Coordinates of C-alpha atoms and ligand atoms in Angstrom, one line a residue:
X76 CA 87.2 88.7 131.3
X77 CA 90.1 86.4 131.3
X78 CA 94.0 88.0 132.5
X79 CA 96.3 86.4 130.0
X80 CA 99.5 84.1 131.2
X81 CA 102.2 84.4 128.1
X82 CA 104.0 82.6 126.6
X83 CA 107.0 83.7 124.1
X84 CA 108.1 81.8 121.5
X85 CA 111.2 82.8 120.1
X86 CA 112.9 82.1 116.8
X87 CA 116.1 80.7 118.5
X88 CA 116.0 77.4 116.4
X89 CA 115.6 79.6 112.9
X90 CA 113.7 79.5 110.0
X91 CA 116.4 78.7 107.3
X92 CA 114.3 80.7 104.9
X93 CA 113.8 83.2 106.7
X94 CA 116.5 85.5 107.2
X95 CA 114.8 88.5 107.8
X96 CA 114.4 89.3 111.7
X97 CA 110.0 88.9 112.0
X98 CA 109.2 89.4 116.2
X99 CA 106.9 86.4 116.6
X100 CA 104.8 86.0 119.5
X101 CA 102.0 83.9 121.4
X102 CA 99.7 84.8 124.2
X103 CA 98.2 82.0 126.1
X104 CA 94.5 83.2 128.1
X105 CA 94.4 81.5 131.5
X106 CA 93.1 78.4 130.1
X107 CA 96.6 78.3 128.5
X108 CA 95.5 77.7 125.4
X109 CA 96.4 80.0 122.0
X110 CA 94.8 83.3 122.1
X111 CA 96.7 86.0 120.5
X112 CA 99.3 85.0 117.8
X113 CA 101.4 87.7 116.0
X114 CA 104.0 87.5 113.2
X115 CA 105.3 90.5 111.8
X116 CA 108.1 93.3 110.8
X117 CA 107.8 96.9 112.3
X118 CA 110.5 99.5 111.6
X119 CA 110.0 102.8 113.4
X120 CA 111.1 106.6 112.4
X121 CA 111.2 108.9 115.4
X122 CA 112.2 112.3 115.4
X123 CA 112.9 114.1 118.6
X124 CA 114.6 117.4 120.1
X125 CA 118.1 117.3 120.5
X126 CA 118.5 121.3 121.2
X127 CA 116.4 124.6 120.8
X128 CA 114.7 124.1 117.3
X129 CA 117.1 121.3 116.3
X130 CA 115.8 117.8 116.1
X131 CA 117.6 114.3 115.0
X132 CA 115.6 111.0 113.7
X133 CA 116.3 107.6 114.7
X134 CA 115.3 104.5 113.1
X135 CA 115.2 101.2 114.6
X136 CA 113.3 98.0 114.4
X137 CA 111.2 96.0 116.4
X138 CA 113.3 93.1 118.1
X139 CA 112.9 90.1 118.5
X140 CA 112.6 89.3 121.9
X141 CA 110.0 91.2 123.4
X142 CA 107.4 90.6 125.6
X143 CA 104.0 90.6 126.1
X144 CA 103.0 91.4 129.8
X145 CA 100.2 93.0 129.8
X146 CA 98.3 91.7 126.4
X147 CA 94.9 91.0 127.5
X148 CA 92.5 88.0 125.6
X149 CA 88.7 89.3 126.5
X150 CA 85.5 87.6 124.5
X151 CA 85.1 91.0 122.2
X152 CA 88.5 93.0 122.6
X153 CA 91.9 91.9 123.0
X154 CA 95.2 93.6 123.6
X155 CA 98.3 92.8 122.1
X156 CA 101.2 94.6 124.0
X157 CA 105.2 93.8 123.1
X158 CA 107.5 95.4 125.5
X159 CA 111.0 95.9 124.3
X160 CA 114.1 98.1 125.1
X161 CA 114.3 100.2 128.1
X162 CA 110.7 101.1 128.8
X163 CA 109.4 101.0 125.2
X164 CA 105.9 99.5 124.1
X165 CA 103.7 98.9 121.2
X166 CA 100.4 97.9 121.6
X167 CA 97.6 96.9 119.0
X168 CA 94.0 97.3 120.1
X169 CA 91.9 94.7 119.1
X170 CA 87.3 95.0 119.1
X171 CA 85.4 92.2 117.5
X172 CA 81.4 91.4 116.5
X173 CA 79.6 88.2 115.1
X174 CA 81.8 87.6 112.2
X175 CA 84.9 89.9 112.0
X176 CA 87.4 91.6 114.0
X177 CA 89.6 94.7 113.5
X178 CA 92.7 97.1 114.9
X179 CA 91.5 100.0 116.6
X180 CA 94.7 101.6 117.0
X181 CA 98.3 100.9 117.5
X182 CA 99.4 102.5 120.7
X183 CA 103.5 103.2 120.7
X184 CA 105.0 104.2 123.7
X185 CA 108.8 105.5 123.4
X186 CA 111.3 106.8 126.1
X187 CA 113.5 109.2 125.3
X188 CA 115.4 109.0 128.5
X189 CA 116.8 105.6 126.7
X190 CA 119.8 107.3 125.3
X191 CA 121.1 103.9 123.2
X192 CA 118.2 105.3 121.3
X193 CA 117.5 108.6 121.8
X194 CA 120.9 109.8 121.9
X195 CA 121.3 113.9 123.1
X196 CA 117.8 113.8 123.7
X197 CA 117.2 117.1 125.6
X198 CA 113.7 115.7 126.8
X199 CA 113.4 112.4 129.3
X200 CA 110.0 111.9 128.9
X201 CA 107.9 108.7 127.3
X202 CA 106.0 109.7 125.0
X203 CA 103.0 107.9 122.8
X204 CA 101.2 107.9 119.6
X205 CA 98.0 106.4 118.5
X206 CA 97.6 105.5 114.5
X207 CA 95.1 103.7 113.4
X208 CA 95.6 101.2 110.9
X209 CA 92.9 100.3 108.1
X210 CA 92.9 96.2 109.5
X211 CA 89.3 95.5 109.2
X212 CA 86.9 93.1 108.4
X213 CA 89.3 90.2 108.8
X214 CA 86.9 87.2 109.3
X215 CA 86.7 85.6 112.9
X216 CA 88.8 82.4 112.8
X217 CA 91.1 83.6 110.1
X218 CA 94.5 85.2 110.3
X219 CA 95.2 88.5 108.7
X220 CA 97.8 88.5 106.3
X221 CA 99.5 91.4 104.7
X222 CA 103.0 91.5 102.6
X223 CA 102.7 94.7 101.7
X224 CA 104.0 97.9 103.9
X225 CA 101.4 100.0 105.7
X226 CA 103.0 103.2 106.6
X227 CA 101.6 105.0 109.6
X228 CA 102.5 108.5 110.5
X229 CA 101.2 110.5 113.3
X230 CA 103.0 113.4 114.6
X231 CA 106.8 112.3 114.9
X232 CA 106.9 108.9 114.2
X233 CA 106.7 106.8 111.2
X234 CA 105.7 102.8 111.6
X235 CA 106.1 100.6 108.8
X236 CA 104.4 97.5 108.9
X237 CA 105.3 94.9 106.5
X238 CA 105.3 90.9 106.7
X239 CA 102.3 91.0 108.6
X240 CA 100.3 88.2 110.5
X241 CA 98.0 88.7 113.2
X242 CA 95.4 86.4 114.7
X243 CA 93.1 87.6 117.7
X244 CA 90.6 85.9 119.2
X245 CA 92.0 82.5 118.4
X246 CA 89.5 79.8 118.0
X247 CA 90.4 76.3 119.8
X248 CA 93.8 77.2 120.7
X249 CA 95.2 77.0 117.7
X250 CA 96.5 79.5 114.5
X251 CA 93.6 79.5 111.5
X252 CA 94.9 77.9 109.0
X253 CA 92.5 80.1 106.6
X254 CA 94.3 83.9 105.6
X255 CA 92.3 87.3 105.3
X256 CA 94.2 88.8 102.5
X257 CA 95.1 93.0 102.8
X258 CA 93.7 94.7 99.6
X259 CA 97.2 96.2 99.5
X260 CA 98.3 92.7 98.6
X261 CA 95.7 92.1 96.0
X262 CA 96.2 95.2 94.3
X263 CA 99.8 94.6 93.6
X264 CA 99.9 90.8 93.4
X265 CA 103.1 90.4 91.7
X266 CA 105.3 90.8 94.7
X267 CA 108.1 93.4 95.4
X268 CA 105.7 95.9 97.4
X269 CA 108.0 98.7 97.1
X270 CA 109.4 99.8 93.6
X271 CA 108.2 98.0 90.6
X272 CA 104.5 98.0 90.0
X273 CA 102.7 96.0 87.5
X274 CA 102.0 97.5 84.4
X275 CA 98.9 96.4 82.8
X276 CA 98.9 97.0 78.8
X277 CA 97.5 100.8 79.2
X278 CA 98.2 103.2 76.7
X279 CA 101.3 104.4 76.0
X280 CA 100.5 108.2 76.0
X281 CA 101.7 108.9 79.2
X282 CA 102.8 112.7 79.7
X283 CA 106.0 111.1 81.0
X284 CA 107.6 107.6 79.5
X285 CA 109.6 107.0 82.2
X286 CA 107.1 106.6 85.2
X287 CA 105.2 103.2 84.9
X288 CA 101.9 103.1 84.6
X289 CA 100.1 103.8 88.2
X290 CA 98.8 100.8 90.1
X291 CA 95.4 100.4 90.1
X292 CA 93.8 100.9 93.5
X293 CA 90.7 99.9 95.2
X294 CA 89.3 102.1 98.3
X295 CA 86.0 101.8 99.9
X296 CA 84.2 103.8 102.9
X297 CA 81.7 101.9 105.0
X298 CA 79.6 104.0 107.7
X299 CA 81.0 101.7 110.8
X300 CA 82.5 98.6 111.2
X301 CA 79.5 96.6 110.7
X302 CA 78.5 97.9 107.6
X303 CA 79.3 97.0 104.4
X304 CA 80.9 99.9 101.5
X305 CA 78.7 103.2 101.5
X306 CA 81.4 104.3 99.0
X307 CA 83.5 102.6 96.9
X308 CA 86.5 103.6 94.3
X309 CA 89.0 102.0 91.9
X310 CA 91.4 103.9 89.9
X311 CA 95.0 104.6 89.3
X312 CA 96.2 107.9 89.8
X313 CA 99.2 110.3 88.6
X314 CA 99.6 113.7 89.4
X315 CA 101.3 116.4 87.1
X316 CA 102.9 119.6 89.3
X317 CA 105.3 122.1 88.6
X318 CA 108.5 122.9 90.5
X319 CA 109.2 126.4 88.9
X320 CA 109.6 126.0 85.3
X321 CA 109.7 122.2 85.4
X322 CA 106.5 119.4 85.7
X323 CA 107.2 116.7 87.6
X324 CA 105.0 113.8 87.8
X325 CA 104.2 111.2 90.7
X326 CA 102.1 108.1 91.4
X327 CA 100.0 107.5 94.1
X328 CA 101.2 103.8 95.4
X329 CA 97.4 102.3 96.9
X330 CA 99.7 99.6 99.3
X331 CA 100.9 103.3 101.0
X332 CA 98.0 105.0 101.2
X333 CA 95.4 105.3 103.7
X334 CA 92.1 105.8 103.1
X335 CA 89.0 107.7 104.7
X336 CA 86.4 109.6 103.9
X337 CA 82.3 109.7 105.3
X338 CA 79.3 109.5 102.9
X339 CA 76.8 111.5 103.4
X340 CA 73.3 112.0 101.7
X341 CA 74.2 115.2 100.3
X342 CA 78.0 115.1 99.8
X343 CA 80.7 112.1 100.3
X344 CA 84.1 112.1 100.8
X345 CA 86.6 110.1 100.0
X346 CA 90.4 110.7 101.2
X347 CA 93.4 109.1 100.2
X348 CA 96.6 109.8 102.0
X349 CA 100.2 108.7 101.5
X350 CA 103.9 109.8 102.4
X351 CA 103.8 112.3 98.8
X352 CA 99.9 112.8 98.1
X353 CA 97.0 113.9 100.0
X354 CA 93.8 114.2 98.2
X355 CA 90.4 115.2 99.1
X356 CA 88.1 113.9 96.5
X357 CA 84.1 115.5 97.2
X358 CA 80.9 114.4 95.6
X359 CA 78.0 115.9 95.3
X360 CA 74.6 114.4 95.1
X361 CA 71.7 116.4 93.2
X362 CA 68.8 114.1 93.6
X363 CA 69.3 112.0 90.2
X364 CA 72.6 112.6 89.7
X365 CA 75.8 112.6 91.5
X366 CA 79.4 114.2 90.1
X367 CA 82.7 115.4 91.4
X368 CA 82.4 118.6 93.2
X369 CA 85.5 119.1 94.5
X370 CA 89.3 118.5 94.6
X371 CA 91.9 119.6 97.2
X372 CA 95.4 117.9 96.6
X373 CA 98.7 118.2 98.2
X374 CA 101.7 116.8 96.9
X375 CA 105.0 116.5 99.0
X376 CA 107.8 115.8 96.7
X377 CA 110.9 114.4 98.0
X378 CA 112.5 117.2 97.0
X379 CA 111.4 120.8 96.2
X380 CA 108.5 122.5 97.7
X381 CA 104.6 121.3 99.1
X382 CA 102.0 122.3 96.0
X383 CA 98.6 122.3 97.0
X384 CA 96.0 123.1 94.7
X385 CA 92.3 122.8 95.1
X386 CA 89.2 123.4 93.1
X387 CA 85.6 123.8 94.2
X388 CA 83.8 124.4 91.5
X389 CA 83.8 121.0 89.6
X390 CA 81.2 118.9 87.7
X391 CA 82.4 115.8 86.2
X392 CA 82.8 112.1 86.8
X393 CA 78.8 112.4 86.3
X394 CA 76.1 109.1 86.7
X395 CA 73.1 109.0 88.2
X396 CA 72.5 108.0 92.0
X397 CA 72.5 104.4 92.0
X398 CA 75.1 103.7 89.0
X399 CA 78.7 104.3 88.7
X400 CA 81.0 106.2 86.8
X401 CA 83.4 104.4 84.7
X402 CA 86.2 105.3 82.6
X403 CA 88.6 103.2 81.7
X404 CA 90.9 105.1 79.3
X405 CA 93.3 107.6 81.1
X406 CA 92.0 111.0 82.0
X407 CA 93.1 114.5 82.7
X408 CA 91.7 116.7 84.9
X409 CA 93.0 120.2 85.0
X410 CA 92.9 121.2 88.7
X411 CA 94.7 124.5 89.0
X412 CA 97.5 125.8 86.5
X413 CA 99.9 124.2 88.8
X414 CA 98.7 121.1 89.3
X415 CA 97.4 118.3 87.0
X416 CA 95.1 114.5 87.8
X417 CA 95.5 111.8 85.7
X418 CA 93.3 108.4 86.3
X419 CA 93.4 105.0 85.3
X420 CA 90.8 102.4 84.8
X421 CA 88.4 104.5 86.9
X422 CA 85.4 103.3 88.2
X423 CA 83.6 105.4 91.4
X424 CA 80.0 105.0 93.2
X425 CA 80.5 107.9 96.0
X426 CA 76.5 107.2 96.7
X427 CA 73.9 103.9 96.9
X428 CA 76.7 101.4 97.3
X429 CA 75.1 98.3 97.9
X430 CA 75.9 94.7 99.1
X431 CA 79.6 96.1 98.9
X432 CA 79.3 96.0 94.9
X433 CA 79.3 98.6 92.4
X434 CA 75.7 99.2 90.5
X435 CA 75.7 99.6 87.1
X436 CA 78.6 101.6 85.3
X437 CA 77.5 104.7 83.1
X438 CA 80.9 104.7 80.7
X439 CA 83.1 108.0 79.9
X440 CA 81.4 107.7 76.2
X441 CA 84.1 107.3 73.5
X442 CA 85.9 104.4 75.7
X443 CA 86.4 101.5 73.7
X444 CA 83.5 101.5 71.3
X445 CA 84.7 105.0 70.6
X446 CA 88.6 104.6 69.9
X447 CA 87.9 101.6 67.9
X448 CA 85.6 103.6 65.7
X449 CA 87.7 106.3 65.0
X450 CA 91.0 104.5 63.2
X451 CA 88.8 102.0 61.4
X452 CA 87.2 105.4 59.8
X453 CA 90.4 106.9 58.8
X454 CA 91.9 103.6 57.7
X455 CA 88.7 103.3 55.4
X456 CA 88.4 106.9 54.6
X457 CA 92.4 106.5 53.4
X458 CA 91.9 103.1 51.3
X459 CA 88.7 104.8 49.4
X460 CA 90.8 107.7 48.7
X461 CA 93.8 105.2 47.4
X462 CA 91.5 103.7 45.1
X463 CA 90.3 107.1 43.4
X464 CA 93.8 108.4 43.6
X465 CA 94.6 105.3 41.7
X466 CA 91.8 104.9 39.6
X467 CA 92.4 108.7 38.2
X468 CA 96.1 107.9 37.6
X469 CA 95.0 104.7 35.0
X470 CA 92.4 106.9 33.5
X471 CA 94.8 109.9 33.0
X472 CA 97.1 107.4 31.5
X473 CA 95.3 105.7 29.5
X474 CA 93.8 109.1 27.8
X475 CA 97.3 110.8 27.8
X476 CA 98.2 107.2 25.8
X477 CA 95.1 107.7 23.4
X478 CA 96.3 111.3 22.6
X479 CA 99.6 110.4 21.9
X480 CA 99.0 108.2 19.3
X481 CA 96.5 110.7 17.9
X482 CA 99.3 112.8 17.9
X483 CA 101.5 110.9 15.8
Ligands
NAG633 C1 113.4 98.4 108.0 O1 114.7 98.6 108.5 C2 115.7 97.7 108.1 C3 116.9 98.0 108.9 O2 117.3 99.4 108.9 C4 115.9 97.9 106.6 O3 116.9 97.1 106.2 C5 114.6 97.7 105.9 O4 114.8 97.9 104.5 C6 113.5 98.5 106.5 N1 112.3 98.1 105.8 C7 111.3 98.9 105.5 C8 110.1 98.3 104.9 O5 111.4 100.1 105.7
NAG634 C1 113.1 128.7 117.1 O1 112.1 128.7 116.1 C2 111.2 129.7 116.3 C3 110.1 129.5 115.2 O2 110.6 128.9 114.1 C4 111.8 131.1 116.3 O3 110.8 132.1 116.5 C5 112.9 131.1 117.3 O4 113.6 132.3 117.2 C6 113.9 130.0 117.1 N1 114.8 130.0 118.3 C7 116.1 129.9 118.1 C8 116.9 130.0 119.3 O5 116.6 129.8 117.0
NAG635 C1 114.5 114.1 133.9 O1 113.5 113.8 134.9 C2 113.8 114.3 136.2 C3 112.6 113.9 137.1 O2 112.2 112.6 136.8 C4 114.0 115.8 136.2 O3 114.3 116.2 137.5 C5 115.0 116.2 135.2 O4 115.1 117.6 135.1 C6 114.8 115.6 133.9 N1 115.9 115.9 133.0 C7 115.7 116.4 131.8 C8 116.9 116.6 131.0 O5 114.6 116.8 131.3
NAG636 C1 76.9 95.0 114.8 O1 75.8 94.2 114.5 C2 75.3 93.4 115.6 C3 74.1 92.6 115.1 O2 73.9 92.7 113.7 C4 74.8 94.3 116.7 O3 74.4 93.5 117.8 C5 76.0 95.2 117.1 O4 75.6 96.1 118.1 C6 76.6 95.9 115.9 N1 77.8 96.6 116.3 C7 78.0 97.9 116.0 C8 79.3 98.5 116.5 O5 77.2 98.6 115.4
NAG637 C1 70.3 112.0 97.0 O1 69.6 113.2 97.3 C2 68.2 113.0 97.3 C3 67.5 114.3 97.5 O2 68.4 115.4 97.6 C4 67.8 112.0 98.3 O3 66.4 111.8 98.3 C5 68.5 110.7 98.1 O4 68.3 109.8 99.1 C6 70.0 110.9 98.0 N1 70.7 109.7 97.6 C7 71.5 109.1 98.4 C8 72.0 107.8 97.9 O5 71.9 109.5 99.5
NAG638 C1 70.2 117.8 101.4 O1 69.8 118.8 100.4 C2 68.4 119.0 100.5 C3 68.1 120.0 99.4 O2 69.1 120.9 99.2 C4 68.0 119.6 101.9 O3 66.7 119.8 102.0 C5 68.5 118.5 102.9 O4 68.2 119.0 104.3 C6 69.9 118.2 102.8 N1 70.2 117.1 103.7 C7 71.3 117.0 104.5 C8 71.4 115.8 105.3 O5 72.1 117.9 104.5
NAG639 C1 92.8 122.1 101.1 O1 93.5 121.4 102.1 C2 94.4 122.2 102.9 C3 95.1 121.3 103.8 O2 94.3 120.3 104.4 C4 93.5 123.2 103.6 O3 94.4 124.0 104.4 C5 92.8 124.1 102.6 O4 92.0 125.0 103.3 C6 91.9 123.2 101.7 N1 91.3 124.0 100.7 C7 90.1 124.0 100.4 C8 89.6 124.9 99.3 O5 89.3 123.2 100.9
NAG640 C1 81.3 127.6 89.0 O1 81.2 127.2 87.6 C2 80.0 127.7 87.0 C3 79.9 127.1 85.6 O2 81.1 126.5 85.2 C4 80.1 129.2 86.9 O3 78.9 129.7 86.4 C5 80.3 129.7 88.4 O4 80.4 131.1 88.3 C6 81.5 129.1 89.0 N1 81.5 129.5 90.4 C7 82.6 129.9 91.0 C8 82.5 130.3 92.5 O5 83.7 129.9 90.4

């Protein structure tokens, strides 16, 4: 167990580049050499009690200067603590194994007695909140990179993370120069995390033109940290929900969603939660074959009323144990009468994940094959009719022309 000396390197020179206000930091163990290294954006949401039953939210960012008494650098866990403000804290819990590290959790401590802040607070107490943040499996001697936001929310406070990277258990003394890559960033590679997302040439029957196709997302469940995917899931997703008379429609952003679930031998679970969608996806297994059993989704519009809607008695999305399900063209799944599922490019294994991979896909049926089929029938079906059409019209004329000159 080493007790870390720090060092803090701030940004006073500049990166020209760089206008955007990232907190970097360095922690030294007491060899003095590189241990901890941190580069990242945090903006935090707090909402707080400013009278009986009336509340007030704050946002503010993560400085710049912080610092970093009491980050520890152990041989399998590692604490990264940044101290900023009047008695404010955020620390990121760090546990690695042979080949791989990972967050535990992200502890944020706030005062509210720090009225530059918390202005009218009626409380004075410091209060904290532990999210944990899906940063796993980033390789030992890498760095873990993320552009994209993660948003964390437990009870009152909101912390986005964006602009991310983070190296524990430096190697050497010195930053990897090899990345770990988010999946958020993969996902949606063509920058911009936030509004536009990339649409892939999809179909164009979308219930509404004006939403973009959804991004495609990719979500796995492993049993524990050593284990590779137990359950793995790609798909895009919209939702279709009514607000009185009106359907509205959303889609599920994967770079804002969080993603858990268990696998069992009987039944799996996967669960995706984001700021507008929480959905509880269950699967059953029946011995050879495996299909969706359940649905329970609630969707948070930005404005309007929570709809939650959930079915139990569902049996689709079905392959046997040991394959997939795949679908690729969109689908609609009819959830309650208030509340509608579309997926895109869909492709699940809730059971028998191996090696991290999917097995085998058993297809949705009339997916490509299928839709080609169907207008290259028509289009013949129309061109033989043409041709008879046609072919009765000369033969018509030419007899109505034969009788006409009997005629005369
Ligand atoms: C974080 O907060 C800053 C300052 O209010 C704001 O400009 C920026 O857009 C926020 N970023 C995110 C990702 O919320
Ligand atoms: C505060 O809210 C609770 C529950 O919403 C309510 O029972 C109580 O009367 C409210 N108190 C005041 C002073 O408005
Ligand atoms: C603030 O804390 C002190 C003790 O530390 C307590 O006596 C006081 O009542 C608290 N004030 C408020 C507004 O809660
Ligand atoms: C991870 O695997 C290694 C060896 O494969 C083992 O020693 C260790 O206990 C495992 N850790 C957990 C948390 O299962
Ligand atoms: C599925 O269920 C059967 C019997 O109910 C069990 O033998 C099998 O191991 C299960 N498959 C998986 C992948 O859990
Ligand atoms: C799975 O289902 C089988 C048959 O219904 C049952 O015998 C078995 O105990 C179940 N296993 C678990 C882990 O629930
Ligand atoms: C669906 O989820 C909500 C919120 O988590 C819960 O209250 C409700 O009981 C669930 N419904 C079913 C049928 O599981
Ligand atoms: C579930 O669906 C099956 C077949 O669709 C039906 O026979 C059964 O009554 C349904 N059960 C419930 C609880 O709705």
């Amino acid at each position: 167990m080493f007790w870390c000396a720090f060092v803090v390197f701030f940004l006073a020179l500049g990166n020209e580049l760089h206008l955007s206000h990232a907190t970097e930091v360095s922690v030294n163990n007491t060899e003095n050499k590189l241990c901890l290294y941190a580069n990242l954006m945090v903006n935090f949401t707090v909402t707080y009690e400013v009278g009986v039953n009336k509340s007030e939210t704050v946002l503010f960012v993560l400085p710049e200067n912080v610092t970093t008494e009491g980050s520890i650098c152990n041989n399998t866990t590692s604490t990264l603590k940044l101290g900023f403000g009047d008695g404010h804290s955020w620390a990121v819990e760090f546990t690695k194994d042979n080949k791989t590290y990972q967050v535990d959790s992200i502890v944020f401590t706030y005062n509210l007695n720090d009225s530059s802040v918390f202005t009218n607070s009626t409380s004075n107490e410091t209060k904290s909140v532990t999210a944990k943040p899906r940063i796993t499996n980033v390789g030992v001697d890498t760095y873990y990179s993320c552009k994209s936001e993660n948003v964390q929310r437990v009870e009152s406070v909101t912390q986005t993370l964006y602009d991310v990277t983070l190296q524990a258990f430096v190697t050497n003394g010195s930053k990897s120069d090899t990345d770990t890559v988010c999946t958020a960033d993969l996902t949606s590679t063509t920058v911009a995390p936030t509004t536009t997302v990339t649409t892939t040439a999809a179909p164009t029957s979308t219930p509404t033109p004006t939403l973009p196709t959804p991004t495609t997302g990719n979500y796995s469940i492993a049993p524990d940290f050593n284990s590779t995917a137990c359950l793995m899931a790609t798909f895009g997703l919209r939702i279709g929900f009514k607000q009185g008379d009106k359907v509205e429609t959303i889609n599920l952003v994967p770079s804002a969603t969080e993603v858990g679930g268990a696998c069992g031998v009987n039944s799996s679970i996967l669960i995706l939660t984001s700021d507008t969608i929480d959905i509880m996806f269950t699967f059953s297994n029946d011995s050879k074959k495996f299909h969706l059993h359940a649905l329970n989704v609630t969707v948070k519009p930005a404005t309007g009323v929570a709809v939650v809607a959930a079915n139990t008695n569902m049996s689709i999305w079905v392959a046997a144990v040991g394959s997939s399900y795949m679908c690729n063209k969109e689908q609609t799944l009819t959830v309650t009468e208030t509340l509608t599922l579309y997926t895109f490019k869909l492709r699940v294994q809730p059971f028998g994940v191996e090696k991290g991979e999917f097995a085998t896909a058993e297809d949705c049926g009339d997916d490509t094959t299928g839709s080609w089929l169907v207008p290259i029938a028509v289009g013949v079906a129309l061109a033989v009719l043409i041709l008879i059409v046609l072919i009765a019209y000369f033969i018509g004329r030419k007899r109505n022309q034969g009788s006409s000159y009997e005629h005369f």
